[in-house]
CSV table of C-alpha atoms in Angstrom, one decimal:
chain,number,residue,atom,x,y,z
A,954,MET,CA,0.0,0.0,0.0
A,955,ILE,CA,1.3,3.5,-0.9
A,956,ASN,CA,2.1,5.5,2.1
A,957,ILE,CA,1.8,9.3,1.5
A,958,HIS,CA,4.3,10.0,4.4
A,959,ASP,CA,6.9,7.8,2.7
A,960,ILE,CA,6.5,9.5,-0.6
A,961,GLN,CA,6.9,13.0,1.0
A,962,GLU,CA,9.9,11.8,2.9
A,963,THR,CA,11.6,10.6,-0.3
A,964,ILE,CA,10.8,13.9,-2.0
A,965,ASN,CA,12.4,15.8,1.0
A,966,MET,CA,15.5,13.5,0.8
A,967,ILE,CA,16.0,14.4,-2.9
A,968,ARG,CA,15.1,18.1,-2.6
A,969,ASP,CA,16.8,19.0,0.8
A,970,GLU,CA,19.3,16.3,1.7
A,971,ASN,CA,21.2,15.6,-1.5
A,972,LEU,CA,19.8,12.1,-2.1
A,973,ASP,CA,20.8,10.9,-5.5
A,974,ILE,CA,21.8,7.8,-7.4
A,975,ARG,CA,25.6,8.3,-7.7
A,976,THR,CA,26.0,6.0,-10.7
A,977,VAL,CA,24.3,3.6,-13.1
A,978,THR,CA,27.2,1.6,-14.5
A,979,MET,CA,26.9,-0.9,-17.4
A,980,GLY,CA,29.4,-3.7,-17.3
A,981,ILE,CA,30.4,-5.1,-20.7
A,982,SER,CA,32.4,-8.3,-21.5
A,983,LEU,CA,35.1,-7.8,-24.1
A,984,PHE,CA,36.2,-11.4,-24.4
A,985,ASP,CA,34.7,-11.7,-27.9
A,986,CYS,CA,36.8,-8.8,-29.1
A,987,VAL,CA,40.1,-10.6,-28.8
A,988,SER,CA,42.1,-10.5,-32.0
A,989,ASP,CA,45.7,-11.0,-33.2
A,990,ASP,CA,45.5,-7.9,-35.3
A,991,GLU,CA,45.8,-4.8,-33.1
A,992,ASN,CA,43.8,-2.5,-35.4
A,993,ARG,CA,41.0,-5.1,-35.6
A,994,LEU,CA,41.2,-5.4,-31.8
A,995,ASN,CA,40.6,-1.7,-31.3
A,996,ASP,CA,37.8,-1.6,-33.9
A,997,LYS,CA,36.0,-4.5,-32.2
A,998,ILE,CA,36.4,-3.0,-28.7
A,999,TYR,CA,35.0,0.4,-29.9
A,1000,ASP,CA,32.1,-1.2,-31.8
A,1001,LYS,CA,31.2,-3.5,-28.8
A,1002,ILE,CA,31.1,-0.7,-26.3
A,1003,THR,CA,29.2,1.8,-28.4
A,1004,LYS,CA,26.7,-0.7,-29.6
A,1005,THR,CA,26.0,-2.3,-26.2
A,1006,ALA,CA,25.7,1.0,-24.3
A,1007,GLU,CA,24.3,3.2,-27.0
A,1008,ASN,CA,21.1,3.9,-25.0
A,1009,LEU,CA,22.6,4.0,-21.5
A,1010,VAL,CA,22.7,7.8,-21.1
A,1011,SER,CA,19.3,8.5,-22.8
A,1012,GLU,CA,17.5,5.8,-20.8
A,1013,ALA,CA,19.0,7.0,-17.5
A,1014,GLU,CA,17.9,10.5,-18.3
A,1015,LYS,CA,14.4,9.2,-18.9
A,1016,ILE,CA,14.4,7.5,-15.5
A,1017,GLU,CA,15.5,10.7,-13.9
A,1018,LYS,CA,12.6,12.6,-15.4
A,1019,GLN,CA,10.0,9.8,-14.7
A,1020,TYR,CA,10.9,9.5,-11.0
A,1021,GLY,CA,12.5,12.8,-10.2
A,1022,ILE,CA,15.6,11.0,-8.9
A,1023,PRO,CA,18.9,12.6,-9.9
A,1024,ILE,CA,21.4,10.1,-11.5
A,1025,ILE,CA,24.7,11.9,-11.3
A,1026,ASN,CA,26.9,9.5,-13.3
A,1027,LYS,CA,26.4,7.2,-16.2
A,1028,ARG,CA,29.4,4.9,-16.6
A,1029,VAL,CA,30.7,1.8,-18.3
A,1030,SER,CA,33.0,-0.9,-16.8
A,1031,LEU,CA,34.9,-3.4,-19.0
A,1032,THR,CA,36.7,-6.8,-18.8
A,1033,PRO,CA,40.2,-6.0,-17.5
A,1034,ILE,CA,42.0,-4.9,-20.6
A,1035,SER,CA,45.1,-6.9,-19.8
A,1036,LEU,CA,43.0,-10.0,-20.4
A,1037,ILE,CA,42.0,-8.7,-23.8
A,1038,GLY,CA,45.2,-7.2,-25.1
A,1039,GLY,CA,47.4,-10.1,-24.3
A,1040,GLY,CA,51.0,-9.6,-25.1
A,1041,ILE,CA,50.8,-6.4,-27.1
A,1042,SER,CA,53.3,-3.7,-26.4
A,1043,PRO,CA,52.8,-0.9,-23.8
A,1044,ASP,CA,52.3,1.5,-26.7
A,1045,GLY,CA,49.6,-0.9,-28.0
A,1046,TYR,CA,47.8,-0.6,-24.6
A,1047,VAL,CA,48.0,3.2,-24.8
A,1048,ARG,CA,46.3,3.0,-28.1
A,1049,ILE,CA,43.5,0.8,-26.6
A,1050,ALA,CA,43.1,3.5,-23.9
A,1051,HIS,CA,42.6,6.1,-26.6
A,1052,THR,CA,39.9,3.8,-28.1
A,1053,LEU,CA,38.2,3.5,-24.8
A,1054,ASP,CA,38.3,7.3,-24.4
A,1055,ARG,CA,36.8,7.8,-27.8
A,1056,ALA,CA,34.0,5.3,-27.1
A,1057,ALA,CA,33.2,7.0,-23.8
A,1058,ASN,CA,33.0,10.4,-25.6
A,1059,THR,CA,30.7,8.9,-28.2
A,1060,LEU,CA,28.4,7.5,-25.6
A,1061,GLY,CA,28.4,10.7,-23.5
A,1062,ILE,CA,29.2,8.9,-20.3
A,1063,ASN,CA,31.2,10.3,-17.4
A,1064,PHE,CA,33.9,7.6,-17.0
A,1065,ILE,CA,34.9,4.2,-18.4
A,1066,GLY,CA,36.7,1.7,-16.2
A,1067,GLY,CA,38.6,-1.5,-16.7
A,1068,PHE,CA,42.0,-0.4,-18.0
A,1069,GLY,CA,43.6,-2.7,-15.5
A,1070,ALA,CA,45.1,-6.0,-14.4
A,1071,LEU,CA,44.7,-8.7,-11.7
A,1072,VAL,CA,48.1,-9.6,-10.5
A,1073,GLU,CA,47.6,-10.7,-6.9
A,1074,LYS,CA,49.7,-13.9,-7.5
A,1075,GLY,CA,51.8,-13.1,-10.5
A,1076,MET,CA,52.1,-11.0,-13.7
A,1077,THR,CA,51.6,-12.2,-17.3
A,1078,LEU,CA,53.3,-10.4,-20.1
A,1079,GLY,CA,50.0,-8.6,-20.9
A,1080,SER,CA,49.6,-7.4,-17.3
A,1081,ALA,CA,53.2,-6.2,-17.1
A,1082,ASN,CA,52.8,-4.3,-20.4
A,1083,LEU,CA,49.5,-2.7,-19.4
A,1084,ILE,CA,50.9,-1.6,-16.0
A,1085,GLU,CA,53.8,0.1,-17.8
A,1086,ALA,CA,51.3,1.9,-20.1
A,1087,ILE,CA,49.1,3.3,-17.2
A,1088,PRO,CA,50.8,6.7,-16.7
A,1089,GLN,CA,50.8,7.6,-20.4
A,1090,ALA,CA,47.3,6.2,-20.9
A,1091,LEU,CA,45.9,8.3,-18.0
A,1092,ALA,CA,47.7,11.4,-19.1
A,1093,GLU,CA,46.5,11.2,-22.7
A,1094,THR,CA,42.9,10.4,-22.0
A,1095,ASN,CA,40.1,12.2,-20.0
A,1096,LEU,CA,37.6,9.5,-19.1
A,1097,VAL,CA,39.6,6.3,-18.8
A,1098,CYS,CA,40.1,4.9,-15.3
A,1099,SER,CA,42.6,2.2,-14.2
A,1100,SER,CA,43.0,-0.2,-11.4
A,1101,VAL,CA,45.5,-3.0,-10.4
A,1102,ASN,CA,44.7,-5.7,-7.9
A,1103,VAL,CA,48.0,-6.6,-6.2
A,1104,ALA,CA,46.7,-8.8,-3.3
A,1105,SER,CA,44.0,-11.0,-2.0
A,1106,THR,CA,43.4,-12.9,1.2
A,1107,LYS,CA,43.6,-16.2,-0.8
A,1108,ALA,CA,46.8,-15.4,-2.6
A,1109,GLY,CA,48.7,-13.0,-0.3
A,1110,ILE,CA,50.5,-9.9,-1.6
A,1111,ASN,CA,52.4,-9.7,-4.8
A,1112,MET,CA,55.3,-7.5,-3.7
A,1113,ASP,CA,56.9,-7.5,-7.1
A,1114,ALA,CA,53.7,-5.9,-8.5
A,1115,LEU,CA,53.3,-3.6,-5.5
A,1116,ALA,CA,56.8,-2.3,-5.9
A,1117,LYS,CA,56.0,-1.0,-9.3
A,1118,MET,CA,53.0,1.0,-8.1
A,1119,GLY,CA,55.0,3.8,-6.6
A,1120,ASP,CA,56.8,4.5,-9.8
A,1121,ILE,CA,53.5,4.2,-11.8
A,1122,ILE,CA,51.8,6.8,-9.5
A,1123,LYS,CA,54.8,9.2,-9.6
A,1124,LYS,CA,54.9,9.0,-13.4
A,1125,ALA,CA,51.2,9.6,-13.7
A,1126,ALA,CA,51.6,12.6,-11.4
A,1127,TYR,CA,54.4,14.1,-13.5
A,1128,LEU,CA,52.7,13.6,-16.8
A,1129,THR,CA,49.6,15.4,-15.5
A,1130,LYS,CA,51.5,18.0,-13.5
A,1131,ASP,CA,49.8,20.9,-15.3
A,1132,ARG,CA,46.4,19.6,-13.9
A,1133,ASP,CA,47.4,19.1,-10.3
A,1134,SER,CA,48.5,15.5,-11.1
A,1135,ILE,CA,44.9,14.5,-11.9
A,1136,GLY,CA,46.1,11.3,-13.6
A,1137,CYS,CA,46.6,9.7,-10.2
A,1138,ALA,CA,42.9,10.4,-9.3
A,1139,LYS,CA,42.0,8.0,-12.1
A,1140,PHE,CA,44.1,5.1,-10.7
A,1141,VAL,CA,43.6,2.9,-7.7
A,1142,VAL,CA,45.5,-0.1,-6.2
A,1143,PHE,CA,43.4,-2.8,-4.6
A,1144,ALA,CA,43.4,-5.8,-2.4
A,1145,ASN,CA,40.4,-8.2,-2.7
A,1146,VAL,CA,38.9,-6.2,-5.5
A,1147,PRO,CA,35.2,-6.7,-6.1
A,1148,GLN,CA,34.3,-7.6,-9.6
A,1149,ASP,CA,30.9,-5.9,-9.6
A,1150,ASN,CA,31.9,-2.5,-8.3
A,1151,PRO,CA,30.0,0.4,-10.1
A,1152,PHE,CA,32.3,3.1,-8.6
A,1153,MET,CA,35.3,4.6,-10.3
A,1154,ALA,CA,38.2,4.5,-10.5
A,1155,GLY,CA,38.1,0.8,-9.6
A,1156,ALA,CA,35.1,-0.5,-11.6
A,1157,PHE,CA,35.7,-3.4,-14.0
A,1158,HIS,CA,33.5,-6.2,-15.4
A,1159,GLY,CA,34.5,-9.4,-13.7
A,1160,ILE,CA,35.3,-12.6,-15.5
A,1161,GLY,CA,32.4,-14.4,-13.9
A,1162,GLU,CA,29.8,-11.9,-14.9
A,1163,ASN,CA,27.1,-11.9,-17.6
A,1164,GLU,CA,27.8,-10.7,-21.1
A,1165,LYS,CA,26.5,-7.3,-19.9
A,1166,VAL,CA,25.0,-6.1,-16.6
A,1167,ILE,CA,23.6,-3.1,-14.8
A,1168,ASN,CA,25.1,-2.2,-11.4
A,1169,VAL,CA,23.9,0.8,-9.4
A,1170,GLY,CA,25.7,2.8,-6.7
A,1171,VAL,CA,23.6,4.8,-4.3
A,1172,SER,CA,24.5,7.8,-2.2
A,1173,GLY,CA,22.9,9.6,0.7
A,1174,PRO,CA,25.3,10.9,3.3
A,1175,GLY,CA,23.2,14.0,3.7
A,1176,VAL,CA,20.1,11.9,4.3
A,1177,VAL,CA,21.8,10.0,7.1
A,1178,ALA,CA,23.3,13.1,8.6
A,1179,SER,CA,19.8,14.7,8.8
A,1180,ALA,CA,18.3,11.6,10.3
A,1181,ILE,CA,20.9,11.5,13.0
A,1182,LYS,CA,20.3,15.2,13.7
A,1183,ARG,CA,16.6,14.6,14.1
A,1184,ALA,CA,17.3,11.7,16.4
A,1185,GLY,CA,19.0,14.0,18.9
A,1186,ASN,CA,20.9,12.7,21.9
A,1187,CYS,CA,19.7,9.1,21.8
A,1188,ARG,CA,21.4,5.9,22.9
A,1189,ILE,CA,24.0,4.3,20.6
A,1190,ASP,CA,21.8,1.3,19.9
A,1191,GLU,CA,18.9,3.6,19.0
A,1192,LEU,CA,21.2,5.6,16.8
A,1193,ALA,CA,22.1,2.4,14.9
A,1194,GLU,CA,18.5,1.7,14.3
A,1195,VAL,CA,18.0,5.2,12.9
A,1196,ILE,CA,20.9,4.6,10.5
A,1197,LYS,CA,19.6,1.2,9.5
A,1198,LYS,CA,16.1,2.5,8.7
A,1199,THR,CA,17.5,5.4,6.7
A,1200,ALA,CA,19.9,3.1,4.8
A,1201,PHE,CA,16.9,0.9,3.9
A,1202,LYS,CA,15.0,3.8,2.4
A,1203,ILE,CA,18.0,5.0,0.4
A,1204,THR,CA,18.7,1.5,-0.9
A,1205,ARG,CA,15.1,1.0,-2.0
A,1206,VAL,CA,15.5,4.0,-4.3
A,1207,GLY,CA,18.6,2.4,-5.7
A,1208,GLN,CA,16.8,-0.9,-6.2
A,1209,LEU,CA,14.0,0.9,-8.0
A,1210,VAL,CA,16.4,2.6,-10.4
A,1211,ALA,CA,18.4,-0.6,-11.0
A,1212,HIS,CA,15.4,-2.6,-12.0
A,1213,GLU,CA,14.0,0.2,-14.2
A,1214,ALA,CA,17.3,0.6,-15.9
A,1215,SER,CA,17.6,-3.2,-16.4
A,1216,ARG,CA,14.1,-3.3,-17.9
A,1217,ARG,CA,14.5,-0.3,-20.2
A,1218,LEU,CA,18.0,-1.4,-21.5
A,1219,ASP,CA,17.1,-5.1,-21.6
A,1220,VAL,CA,20.3,-5.8,-19.6
A,1221,PRO,CA,20.4,-8.1,-16.5
A,1222,PHE,CA,20.4,-6.4,-13.1
A,1223,GLY,CA,23.6,-7.1,-11.2
A,1224,ILE,CA,23.9,-5.4,-7.8
A,1225,VAL,CA,23.2,-2.3,-5.8
A,1226,ASP,CA,26.3,-1.0,-4.1
A,1227,LEU,CA,25.2,0.4,-0.7
A,1228,SER,CA,28.2,2.7,-0.3
A,1229,LEU,CA,27.5,6.2,1.2
A,1230,ALA,CA,29.3,8.2,-1.5
A,1231,PRO,CA,30.0,11.8,-0.4
A,1232,THR,CA,30.6,14.9,-2.5
A,1233,PRO,CA,32.2,18.3,-1.9
A,1234,ALA,CA,28.7,19.8,-1.5
A,1235,VAL,CA,28.0,21.1,2.0
A,1236,GLY,CA,26.0,18.6,4.0
A,1237,ASP,CA,26.8,15.6,1.7
A,1238,SER,CA,29.6,14.3,3.9
A,1239,VAL,CA,30.5,11.1,5.8
A,1240,ALA,CA,32.6,13.2,8.1
A,1241,TYR,CA,29.6,15.3,9.1
A,1242,ILE,CA,27.7,12.1,9.9
A,1243,LEU,CA,30.5,11.1,12.3
A,1244,GLU,CA,30.5,14.6,13.8
A,1245,GLY,CA,26.7,14.4,14.1
A,1246,MET,CA,27.2,11.3,16.2
A,1247,GLY,CA,29.1,13.3,18.8
A,1248,LEU,CA,32.7,13.9,17.6
A,1249,GLU,CA,34.0,17.4,17.9
A,1250,LYS,CA,35.9,16.9,14.6
A,1251,CYS,CA,36.3,13.9,12.3
A,1252,GLY,CA,39.7,12.4,13.2
A,1253,ALA,CA,39.2,12.8,16.9
A,1254,HIS,CA,39.7,9.7,19.1
A,1255,GLY,CA,36.5,7.7,18.7
A,1256,THR,CA,36.3,8.3,15.0
A,1257,THR,CA,37.1,4.7,14.1
A,1258,ALA,CA,34.4,3.4,16.5
A,1259,ALA,CA,31.8,5.8,15.1
A,1260,LEU,CA,32.7,4.8,11.5
A,1261,ALA,CA,32.4,1.1,12.4
A,1262,LEU,CA,28.9,1.7,13.8
A,1263,LEU,CA,27.9,3.6,10.7
A,1264,ASN,CA,29.3,1.1,8.3
A,1265,ASP,CA,27.6,-1.9,10.0
A,1266,ALA,CA,24.2,-0.1,10.3
A,1267,VAL,CA,24.3,0.9,6.6
A,1268,LYS,CA,25.0,-2.7,5.5
A,1269,LYS,CA,22.3,-4.1,7.8
A,1270,GLY,CA,19.7,-1.7,6.6
A,1271,GLY,CA,20.6,-1.8,3.0
A,1272,VAL,CA,20.9,-5.5,2.5
A,1273,MET,CA,17.2,-5.9,3.4
A,1274,ALA,CA,16.2,-3.4,0.7
A,1275,SER,CA,17.8,-5.0,-2.3
A,1276,SER,CA,17.6,-8.5,-3.9
A,1277,HIS,CA,21.3,-8.4,-4.8
A,1278,VAL,CA,23.9,-6.3,-2.9
A,1279,GLY,CA,27.5,-6.2,-4.0
A,1280,GLY,CA,30.4,-3.9,-5.0
A,1281,LEU,CA,32.0,-2.2,-2.0
A,1282,SER,CA,28.9,-1.4,0.1
A,1283,GLY,CA,29.7,0.7,3.1
A,1284,ALA,CA,30.9,4.2,3.8
A,1285,PHE,CA,33.5,5.9,1.5
A,1286,ILE,CA,36.0,8.3,3.1
A,1287,PRO,CA,37.7,10.0,0.2
A,1288,VAL,CA,39.4,13.2,1.4
A,1289,SER,CA,39.0,15.4,-1.7
A,1290,GLU,CA,35.4,14.3,-2.4
A,1291,ASP,CA,34.0,15.0,1.1
A,1292,ALA,CA,33.6,18.6,2.5
A,1293,GLY,CA,33.9,17.4,6.1
A,1294,MET,CA,37.0,15.4,5.4
A,1295,ILE,CA,38.6,18.3,3.6
A,1296,SER,CA,38.0,20.5,6.6
A,1297,ALA,CA,39.3,18.0,9.1
A,1298,ALA,CA,42.4,17.3,7.1
A,1299,ALA,CA,43.1,21.1,6.5
A,1300,CYS,CA,43.0,21.8,10.3
A,1301,GLY,CA,45.1,18.8,11.2
A,1302,ALA,CA,42.4,16.9,13.0
A,1303,LEU,CA,42.5,14.1,10.4
A,1304,THR,CA,45.9,12.6,9.6
A,1305,LEU,CA,47.1,9.9,7.2
A,1306,GLU,CA,47.7,7.6,10.1
A,1307,LYS,CA,44.1,8.1,11.4
A,1308,LEU,CA,42.7,7.5,8.0
A,1309,GLU,CA,44.6,4.2,7.8
A,1310,ALA,CA,43.0,3.1,11.1
A,1311,MET,CA,39.6,4.1,9.8
A,1312,THR,CA,40.0,1.9,6.7
A,1313,ALA,CA,40.0,-1.2,8.9
A,1314,VAL,CA,36.2,-0.7,9.4
A,1315,CYS,CA,35.1,1.2,6.2
A,1316,SER,CA,34.4,-0.1,2.8
A,1317,VAL,CA,37.3,1.1,0.8
A,1318,GLY,CA,40.6,2.5,1.9
A,1319,LEU,CA,43.0,5.5,1.6
A,1320,ASP,CA,41.1,7.4,-1.1
A,1321,MET,CA,41.8,10.7,-2.9
A,1322,ILE,CA,44.5,11.8,-0.6
A,1323,ALA,CA,46.9,14.5,-1.8
A,1324,ILE,CA,50.5,14.1,-0.6
A,1325,PRO,CA,53.7,16.2,-1.3
A,1326,GLY,CA,54.9,15.8,-4.9
A,1327,ASP,CA,58.4,14.9,-3.8
A,1328,THR,CA,57.3,11.9,-1.7
A,1329,PRO,CA,59.6,9.1,-2.8
A,1330,ALA,CA,58.1,6.2,-4.8
A,1331,GLU,CA,59.2,3.7,-2.1
A,1332,VAL,CA,57.2,5.6,0.6
A,1333,ILE,CA,54.1,5.5,-1.7
A,1334,CYS,CA,54.7,1.8,-1.9
A,1335,GLY,CA,54.9,1.6,1.8
A,1336,ILE,CA,51.6,3.4,2.2
A,1337,ILE,CA,50.1,1.0,-0.3
A,1338,ALA,CA,51.6,-2.1,1.5
A,1339,ASP,CA,50.2,-1.0,4.9
A,1340,GLU,CA,46.7,-0.5,3.5
A,1341,ILE,CA,46.7,-3.6,1.3
A,1342,SER,CA,47.8,-5.6,4.4
A,1343,ILE,CA,44.7,-4.5,6.3
A,1344,GLY,CA,42.5,-5.9,3.5
A,1345,VAL,CA,44.4,-9.2,3.2
A,1346,ALA,CA,44.4,-9.8,7.0
A,1347,ASN,CA,40.8,-8.8,7.5
A,1348,THR,CA,39.3,-10.5,4.3
A,1349,LYS,CA,37.9,-7.2,3.1
A,1350,THR,CA,38.4,-4.9,0.2
A,1351,THR,CA,41.0,-2.1,0.7
A,1352,ALA,CA,42.5,0.3,-1.8
A,1353,VAL,CA,44.8,3.2,-2.2
A,1354,ARG,CA,44.3,6.3,-4.4
A,1355,VAL,CA,46.9,8.9,-3.6
A,1356,ILE,CA,48.0,11.9,-5.5
A,1357,PRO,CA,51.6,13.0,-5.1
A,1358,ALA,CA,50.8,16.5,-6.4
A,1359,TYR,CA,53.8,17.6,-8.5
A,1360,GLY,CA,55.4,20.7,-7.2
A,1361,LYS,CA,53.1,20.9,-4.2
A,1362,LYS,CA,54.2,20.7,-0.5
A,1363,GLU,CA,52.4,20.0,2.7
A,1364,GLY,CA,49.8,22.7,3.4
A,1365,ASP,CA,49.2,23.5,-0.3
A,1366,SER,CA,46.0,22.4,-2.1
A,1367,VAL,CA,45.0,20.6,-5.2
A,1368,VAL,CA,41.8,21.4,-7.1
A,1369,PHE,CA,40.2,18.9,-9.5
A,1370,GLY,CA,36.6,20.3,-9.6
A,1371,GLY,CA,33.3,18.4,-9.9
A,1372,LEU,CA,32.9,15.3,-7.8
A,1373,LEU,CA,36.7,14.9,-7.5
A,1374,GLY,CA,36.7,18.1,-5.4
A,1375,GLU,CA,39.8,19.5,-3.9
A,1376,ALA,CA,42.2,18.4,-1.1
A,1377,PRO,CA,44.9,19.8,1.2
A,1378,VAL,CA,48.3,18.2,0.7
A,1379,MET,CA,48.8,16.1,3.8
A,1380,HIS,CA,51.9,15.3,5.9
A,1381,VAL,CA,53.6,12.0,5.1
A,1382,ASN,CA,56.2,10.1,7.2
A,1383,THR,CA,59.1,9.9,4.8
A,1384,ASN,CA,61.2,7.4,6.7
A,1385,SER,CA,62.1,5.0,4.0
A,1386,PRO,CA,60.7,1.4,3.6
A,1387,ALA,CA,62.8,1.0,0.4
A,1388,GLN,CA,64.8,-2.1,1.5
A,1389,PHE,CA,61.6,-3.9,2.7
A,1390,ILE,CA,59.7,-3.0,-0.5
A,1391,HIS,CA,62.5,-4.1,-2.9
A,1392,ARG,CA,62.9,-7.5,-1.3
A,1393,GLY,CA,60.3,-8.6,-3.9
A,1394,GLY,CA,58.5,-12.0,-3.8
A,1395,ARG,CA,55.1,-12.6,-2.4
A,1396,VAL,CA,53.8,-12.1,1.1
A,1397,PRO,CA,52.2,-15.5,2.0
A,1398,ALA,CA,48.4,-15.7,2.4
A,1399,PRO,CA,47.3,-15.5,6.0
A,1400,ILE,CA,46.5,-18.8,7.8
A,1401,HIS,CA,42.8,-18.0,7.9
A,1402,SER,CA,42.7,-18.1,4.1
A,1403,LEU,CA,42.8,-21.9,4.3
A,1404,LYS,CA,39.1,-22.6,4.6
A,1405,ASN,CA,38.7,-25.6,2.3
């Protein structure tokens, strides 16, 4: 039965509390595009993407108009390109990146993901060549996003691959130095990467997925923050209930959009990602949620506990609202994309070390963090290794997206605009882990990975 109060509440969420669908992402398999001829390969990739997703943007816009629900991003994720390109040269992979960028522009989408590799246990020639191509590919394209999975709980950590990541990030920063090193904002390093994630920069179409699929990512930090404010000074368990109920309502909107997009596009529905995805807009902040719980400033002692409560309640509420939940599903804490995080980092309340602690209980990891441009590659590898280890040890997804902003020092700022926002350049401990990083080899999988 339709409840008028629920309808009005949803309208208020959209109008006053920044509720939106952060992304409708179409995943597309490219396995049937494989070819020994590089030109033919690029032609097949372009044709497959543009034909399969030709109505993605127009149908998403129709859904927006029909239901009055903003859909901020329309995106495409692809089979990891290292599996499609095989042993072509790094220059060949750069040419594929240009093909992906051209396809994305033709479709009118916001981003296209999948220029990446899965190397948690070892690297094929194709993976190694694609990784080498990443800095140039990101510098010469606008809409292409890249990711590399260097670890999993089942396989351990591929330190040979991880050791390359610092140099890749530094090169991407240098090649896009005229744009505050924005290339690094389109690249993320993962442990336990989910293969149905609709969010960039880590989205790709997993090898066990359908030929094509629709995945939806919801948002709603502003809605949760408002609900907490209305709840007042209640008990912790009552606060958890408020968040659960709010997450349920947010996710039902995502489920509605996912099914409608699936029906209109005649593409199977995949998952709804429950993640609270913040923006630089005032009020649309995970940090403000944590402060609404009773913290003077995000980053204060107690922040990790508050985030753990939030993440758990969001998942419990959201999982009841969707037939299929996946992706990352939790609370994002990207510094540059969250107005409250930006403020907390700028005043020193939120440090890199505190962010790392918070990632033990949130859905992603160290995300959109600007660091001094002269940070050594080995230190960046150390940051990645610490974060990836949290994911491997805790059987969860963790990731690192850091921006060593070329020519910038601690206290400066980088500005990307749009959803990528802006960020203060944060302090980094530069004591070197170089000898540890360059030992190479593979960190063995933890004992609890042996579950057979």
